[in-house]
Short mmCIF file of C-alpha atoms in Angstrom, two decimals:
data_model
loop_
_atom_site.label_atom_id
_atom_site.label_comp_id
_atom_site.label_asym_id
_atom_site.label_seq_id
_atom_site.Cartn_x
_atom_site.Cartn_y
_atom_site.Cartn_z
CA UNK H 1311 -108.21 -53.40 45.06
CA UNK H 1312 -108.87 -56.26 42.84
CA UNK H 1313 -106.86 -58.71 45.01
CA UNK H 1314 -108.56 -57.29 48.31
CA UNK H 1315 -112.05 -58.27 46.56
CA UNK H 1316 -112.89 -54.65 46.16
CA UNK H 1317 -113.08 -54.26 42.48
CA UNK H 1318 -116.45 -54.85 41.35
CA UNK H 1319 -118.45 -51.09 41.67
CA UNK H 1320 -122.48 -51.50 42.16
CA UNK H 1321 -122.83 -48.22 39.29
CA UNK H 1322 -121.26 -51.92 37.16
CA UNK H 1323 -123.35 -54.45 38.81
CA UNK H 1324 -126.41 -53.10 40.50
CA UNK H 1325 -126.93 -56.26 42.81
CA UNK H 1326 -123.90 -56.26 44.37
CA UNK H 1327 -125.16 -53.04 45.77
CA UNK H 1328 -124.03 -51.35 48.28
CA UNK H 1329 -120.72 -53.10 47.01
CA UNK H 1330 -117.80 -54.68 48.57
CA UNK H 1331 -116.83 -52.23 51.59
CA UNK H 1332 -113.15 -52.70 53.35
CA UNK H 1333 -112.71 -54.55 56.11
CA UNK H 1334 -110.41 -51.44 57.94
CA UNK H 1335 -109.21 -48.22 57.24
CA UNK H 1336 -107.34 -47.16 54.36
CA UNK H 1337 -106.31 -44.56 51.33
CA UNK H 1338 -107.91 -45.03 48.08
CA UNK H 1339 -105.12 -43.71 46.01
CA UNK H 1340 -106.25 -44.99 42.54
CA UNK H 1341 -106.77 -48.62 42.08
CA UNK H 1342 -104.81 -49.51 45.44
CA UNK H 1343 -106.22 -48.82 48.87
CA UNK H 1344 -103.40 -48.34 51.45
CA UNK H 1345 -102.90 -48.35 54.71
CA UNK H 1346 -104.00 -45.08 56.68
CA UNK H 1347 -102.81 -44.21 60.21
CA UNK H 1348 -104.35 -41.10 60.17
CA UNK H 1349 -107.98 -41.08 60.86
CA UNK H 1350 -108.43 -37.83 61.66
CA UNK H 1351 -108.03 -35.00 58.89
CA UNK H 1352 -108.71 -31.48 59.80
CA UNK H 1353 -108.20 -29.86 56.51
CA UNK H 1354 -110.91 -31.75 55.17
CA UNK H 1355 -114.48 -32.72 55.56
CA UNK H 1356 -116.15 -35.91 57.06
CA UNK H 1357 -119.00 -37.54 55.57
CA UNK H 1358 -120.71 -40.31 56.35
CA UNK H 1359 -121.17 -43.46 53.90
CA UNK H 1360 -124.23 -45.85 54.33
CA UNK H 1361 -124.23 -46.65 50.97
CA UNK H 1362 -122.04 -47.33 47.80
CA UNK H 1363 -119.83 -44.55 48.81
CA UNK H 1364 -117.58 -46.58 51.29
CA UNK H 1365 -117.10 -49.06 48.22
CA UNK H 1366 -113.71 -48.04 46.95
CA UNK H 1367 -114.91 -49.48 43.56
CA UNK H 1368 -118.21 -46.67 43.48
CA UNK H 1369 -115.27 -43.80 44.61
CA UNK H 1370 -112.60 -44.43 42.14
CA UNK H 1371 -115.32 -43.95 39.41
CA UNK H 1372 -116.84 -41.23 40.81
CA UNK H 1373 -113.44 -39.15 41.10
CA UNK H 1374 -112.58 -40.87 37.39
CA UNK H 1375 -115.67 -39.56 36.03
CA UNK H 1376 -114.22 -35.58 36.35
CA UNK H 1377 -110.60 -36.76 36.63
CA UNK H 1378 -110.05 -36.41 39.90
CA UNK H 1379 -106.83 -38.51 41.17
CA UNK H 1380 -106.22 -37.50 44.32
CA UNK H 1381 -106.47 -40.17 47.59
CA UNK H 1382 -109.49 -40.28 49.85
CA UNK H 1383 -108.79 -41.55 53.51
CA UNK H 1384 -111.76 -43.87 54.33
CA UNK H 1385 -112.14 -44.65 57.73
CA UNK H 1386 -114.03 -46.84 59.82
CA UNK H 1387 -116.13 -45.24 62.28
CA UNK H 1388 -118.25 -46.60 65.13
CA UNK H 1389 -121.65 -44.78 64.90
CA UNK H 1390 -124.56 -44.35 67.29
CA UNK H 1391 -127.60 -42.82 66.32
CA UNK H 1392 -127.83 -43.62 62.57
CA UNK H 1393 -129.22 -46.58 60.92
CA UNK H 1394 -128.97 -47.74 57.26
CA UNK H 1395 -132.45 -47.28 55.90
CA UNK H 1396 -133.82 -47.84 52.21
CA UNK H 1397 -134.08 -44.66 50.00
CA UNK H 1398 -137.52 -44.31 48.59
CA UNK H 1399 -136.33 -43.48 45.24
CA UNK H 1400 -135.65 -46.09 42.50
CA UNK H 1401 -132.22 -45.13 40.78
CA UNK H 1402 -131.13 -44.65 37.01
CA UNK H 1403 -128.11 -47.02 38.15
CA UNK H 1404 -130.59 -50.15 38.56
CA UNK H 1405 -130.77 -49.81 42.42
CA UNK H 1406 -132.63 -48.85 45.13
CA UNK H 1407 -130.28 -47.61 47.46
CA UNK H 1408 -129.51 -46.79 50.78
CA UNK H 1409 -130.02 -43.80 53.13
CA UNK H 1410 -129.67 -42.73 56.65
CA UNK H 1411 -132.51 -42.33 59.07
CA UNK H 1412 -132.53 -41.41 62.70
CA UNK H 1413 -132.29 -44.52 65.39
CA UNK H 1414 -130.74 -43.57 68.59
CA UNK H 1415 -129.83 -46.30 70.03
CA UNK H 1416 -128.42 -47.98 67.13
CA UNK H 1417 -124.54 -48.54 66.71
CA UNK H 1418 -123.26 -49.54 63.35
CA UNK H 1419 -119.94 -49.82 61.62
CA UNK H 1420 -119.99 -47.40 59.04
CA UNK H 1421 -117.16 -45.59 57.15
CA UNK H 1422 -115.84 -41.78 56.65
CA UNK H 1423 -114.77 -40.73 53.84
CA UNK H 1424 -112.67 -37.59 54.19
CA UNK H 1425 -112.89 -35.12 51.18
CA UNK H 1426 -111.14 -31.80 49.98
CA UNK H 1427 -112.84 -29.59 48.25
CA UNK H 1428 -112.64 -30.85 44.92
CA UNK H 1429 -114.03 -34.50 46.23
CA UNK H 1430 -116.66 -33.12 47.75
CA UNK H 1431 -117.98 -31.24 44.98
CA UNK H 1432 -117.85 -34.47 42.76
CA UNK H 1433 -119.85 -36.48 45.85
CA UNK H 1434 -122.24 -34.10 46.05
CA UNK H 1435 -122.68 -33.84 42.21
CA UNK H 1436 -123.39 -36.94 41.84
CA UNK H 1437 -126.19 -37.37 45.15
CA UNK H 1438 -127.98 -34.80 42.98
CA UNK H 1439 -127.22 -31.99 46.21
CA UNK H 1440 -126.90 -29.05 43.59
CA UNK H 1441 -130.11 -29.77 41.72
CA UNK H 1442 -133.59 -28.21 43.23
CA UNK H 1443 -135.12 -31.82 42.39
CA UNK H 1444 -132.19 -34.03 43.45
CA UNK H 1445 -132.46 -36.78 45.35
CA UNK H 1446 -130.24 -36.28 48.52
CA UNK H 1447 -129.28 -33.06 50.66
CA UNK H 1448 -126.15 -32.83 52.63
CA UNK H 1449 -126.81 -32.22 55.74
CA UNK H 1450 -124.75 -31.60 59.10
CA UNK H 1451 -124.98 -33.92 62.06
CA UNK H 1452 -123.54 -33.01 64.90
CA UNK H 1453 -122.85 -34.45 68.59
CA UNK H 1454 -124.38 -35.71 70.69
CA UNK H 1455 -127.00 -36.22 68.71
CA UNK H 1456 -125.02 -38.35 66.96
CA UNK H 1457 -121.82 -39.89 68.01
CA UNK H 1458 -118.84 -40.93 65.81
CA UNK H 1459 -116.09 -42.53 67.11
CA UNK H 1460 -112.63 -43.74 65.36
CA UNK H 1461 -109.82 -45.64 66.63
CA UNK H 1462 -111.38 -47.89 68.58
CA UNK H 1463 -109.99 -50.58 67.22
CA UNK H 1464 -106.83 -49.43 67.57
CA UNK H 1465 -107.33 -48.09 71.40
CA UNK H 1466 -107.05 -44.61 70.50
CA UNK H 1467 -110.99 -43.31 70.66
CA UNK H 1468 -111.62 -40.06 69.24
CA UNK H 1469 -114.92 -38.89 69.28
CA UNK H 1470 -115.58 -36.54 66.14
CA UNK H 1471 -117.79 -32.97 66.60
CA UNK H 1472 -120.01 -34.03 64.21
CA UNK H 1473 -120.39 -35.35 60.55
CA UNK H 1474 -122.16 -34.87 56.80
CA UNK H 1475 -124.36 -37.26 55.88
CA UNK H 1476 -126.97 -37.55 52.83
CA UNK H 1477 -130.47 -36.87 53.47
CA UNK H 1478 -132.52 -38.26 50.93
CA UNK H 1479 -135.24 -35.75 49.40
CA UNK H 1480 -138.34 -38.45 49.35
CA UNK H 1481 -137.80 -40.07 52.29
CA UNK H 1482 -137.25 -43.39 52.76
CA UNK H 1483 -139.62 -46.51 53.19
CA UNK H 1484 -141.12 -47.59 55.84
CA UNK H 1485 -141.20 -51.57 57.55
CA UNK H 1486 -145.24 -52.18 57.65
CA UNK H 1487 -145.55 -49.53 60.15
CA UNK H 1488 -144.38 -45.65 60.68
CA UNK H 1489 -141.09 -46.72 60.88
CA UNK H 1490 -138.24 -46.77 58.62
CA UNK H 1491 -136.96 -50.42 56.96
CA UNK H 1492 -133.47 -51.33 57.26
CA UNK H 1493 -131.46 -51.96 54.07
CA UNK H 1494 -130.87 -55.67 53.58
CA UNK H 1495 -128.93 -55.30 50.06
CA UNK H 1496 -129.96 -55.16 46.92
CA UNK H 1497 -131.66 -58.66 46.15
CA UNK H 1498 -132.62 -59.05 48.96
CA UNK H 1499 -134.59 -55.85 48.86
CA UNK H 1500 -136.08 -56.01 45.63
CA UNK H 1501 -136.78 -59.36 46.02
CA UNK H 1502 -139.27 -58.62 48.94
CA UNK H 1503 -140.76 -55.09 47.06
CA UNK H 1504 -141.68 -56.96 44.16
CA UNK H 1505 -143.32 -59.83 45.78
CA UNK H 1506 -145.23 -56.94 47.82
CA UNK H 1507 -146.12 -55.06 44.72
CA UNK H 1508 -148.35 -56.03 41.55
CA UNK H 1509 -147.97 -52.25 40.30
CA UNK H 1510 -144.33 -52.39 40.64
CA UNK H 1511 -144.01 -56.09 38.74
CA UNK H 1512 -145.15 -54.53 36.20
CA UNK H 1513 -143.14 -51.64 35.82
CA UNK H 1514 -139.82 -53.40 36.46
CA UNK H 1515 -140.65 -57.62 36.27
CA UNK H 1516 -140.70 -60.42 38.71
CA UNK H 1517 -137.30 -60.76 39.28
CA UNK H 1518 -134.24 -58.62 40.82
CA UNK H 1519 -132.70 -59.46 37.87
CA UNK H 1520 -135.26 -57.56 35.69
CA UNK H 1521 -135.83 -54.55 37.80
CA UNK H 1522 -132.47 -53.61 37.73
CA UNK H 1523 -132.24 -54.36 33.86
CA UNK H 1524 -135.22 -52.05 32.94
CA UNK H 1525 -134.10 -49.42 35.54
CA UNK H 1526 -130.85 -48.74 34.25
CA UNK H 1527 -130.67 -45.30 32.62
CA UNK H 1528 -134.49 -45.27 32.11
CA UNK H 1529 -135.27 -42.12 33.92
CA UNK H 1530 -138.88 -41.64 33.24
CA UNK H 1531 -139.16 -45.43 34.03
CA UNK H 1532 -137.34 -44.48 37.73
CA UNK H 1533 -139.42 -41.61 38.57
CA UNK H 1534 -142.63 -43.74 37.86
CA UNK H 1535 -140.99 -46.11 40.16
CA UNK H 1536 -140.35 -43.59 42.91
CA UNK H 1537 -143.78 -42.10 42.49
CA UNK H 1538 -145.13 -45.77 42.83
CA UNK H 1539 -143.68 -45.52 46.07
CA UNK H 1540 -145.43 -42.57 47.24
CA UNK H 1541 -148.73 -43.88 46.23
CA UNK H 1542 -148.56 -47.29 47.70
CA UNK H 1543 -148.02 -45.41 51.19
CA UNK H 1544 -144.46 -46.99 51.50
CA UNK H 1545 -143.10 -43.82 52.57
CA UNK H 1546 -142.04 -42.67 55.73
CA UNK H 1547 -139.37 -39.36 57.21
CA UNK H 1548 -136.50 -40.40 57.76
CA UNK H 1549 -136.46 -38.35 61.35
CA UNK H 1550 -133.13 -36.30 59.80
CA UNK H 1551 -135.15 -33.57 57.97
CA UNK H 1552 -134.74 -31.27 61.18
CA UNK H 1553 -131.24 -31.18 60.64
CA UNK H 1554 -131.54 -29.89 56.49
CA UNK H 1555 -130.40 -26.60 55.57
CA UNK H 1556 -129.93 -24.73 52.74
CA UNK H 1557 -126.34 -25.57 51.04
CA UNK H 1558 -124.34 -22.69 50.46
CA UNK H 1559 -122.10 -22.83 47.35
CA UNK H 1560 -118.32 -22.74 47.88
CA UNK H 1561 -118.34 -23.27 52.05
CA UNK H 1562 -117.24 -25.84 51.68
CA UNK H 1563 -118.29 -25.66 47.77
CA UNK H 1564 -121.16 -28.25 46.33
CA UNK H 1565 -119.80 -27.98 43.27
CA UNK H 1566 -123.19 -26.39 41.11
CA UNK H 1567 -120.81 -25.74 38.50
CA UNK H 1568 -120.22 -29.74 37.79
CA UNK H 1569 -122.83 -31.67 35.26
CA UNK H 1570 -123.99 -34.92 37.47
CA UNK H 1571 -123.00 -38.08 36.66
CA UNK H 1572 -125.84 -40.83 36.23
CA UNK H 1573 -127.41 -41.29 38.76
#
């Protein structure tokens, strides 16, 4: 990965957030990402990456973190009816990061990752899905009210029955009015919430650089942050909370039985 530029995780270096993402299709089978001509896998499950999860870099330590080795087709997937929106929680990793919200007539390049069991658990484990306060549900999406197509690229379309996504918990914020704000990356981001924000200078400082410095692995520091949010009226539905239901454990498992990794 390190040759393809896809080294660097955002967990390691919260700016670079959502991360490098690849540039086509591929197996992440370790520290080398492969070429995939299979974009369809029925033994497993789709789910949807807006986020650090199509950055091979965020995966491979993800799996690493409960030693799981085995290779994760990531495909690229043209998507209507999702946008990339901001999550209105501030992370323990340093970040702000992403999450879907509803946009119908929106198409975006956005990958699938295709997990087994075991890789799913670990995913959903560490978007907090077991936990009654976590940040994110996993949610089902199906068509047409959204529509995924692969292989378009390659001239063989396949349109998918539907896909798992990440609803975040809190919502996500808003652009100045009722609806959502896009994701612009990381400095970007912060760089226009702290200008915005006296209250959340000084929490976190006057510079990206700072915020993600003083978030890192502060929790009580995050959840003031995220409660900042909610009382500065940034926060808006994402338009995706009709589709949450309650997980059920084991079909296909969320893994309750793992610890989380930082989040």
């Amino acid at each position: 990965m390190e040759a393809l530029g896809l080294a660097e995780a955002p967990r390691d270096h919260p700016l670079l957030y959502p991360g490098v993402w690849p540039r086509e299709s591929g197996l992440l089978d370790g520290d080398r990402l492969l070429p995939l001509d299979v974009l369809v896998h029925t033994d497993r499950v789709p789910v949807l990456a807006v986020g650090s999860n199509a950055s091979p870099a965020q995966l491979r330590h993800k799996m690493a973190e409960f030693g799981i080795t085995s290779p994760i087709p990531m495909v690229r997937a043209r998507v209507t009816g999702i946008d990339v929106g901001v999550s209105a929680h501030v992370s323990r990793l340093g970040y702000v990061s992403a999450s879907p919200f509803d946009a119908p007539d929106v198409v975006r390049e956005l990958f699938l990752t295709w997990l087994d069991a075991e890789q799913l658990a670990v995913i959903d484990a560490s978007e907090g899905v077991p936990l009654p306060n976590g940040n994110y549900r996993r949610v089902w999406l199906p068509a047409p009210e959204v529509r995924i197509e692969v292989g378009a690229q390659a001239g063989a379309r396949m349109l998918l029955p539907g896909v798992y996504v990440y609803v975040n918990r809190h919502g996500v914020l808003h652009n100045g009015t009722d609806a959502p704000r896009t994701h612009p990356g990381q400095r970007a981001l912060l760089t226009e919430l702290l200008v915005g924000s006296a209250r959340l200078r000084e929490l976190f400082g006057v510079t990206p650089e700072e915020f993600c410095a003083r978030a890192r692995a502060d929790r009580a520091l995050c959840e003031r942050g995220t409660r900042l949010f909610k009382e500065e009226k940034l926060v808006t539905v994402s338009g995706l909370e009709r589709f949450v239901r309650v997980q059920q454990t084991g079909s296909p498992g969320i893994g309750a039985s793992l610890s989380p990794p930082l989040m």
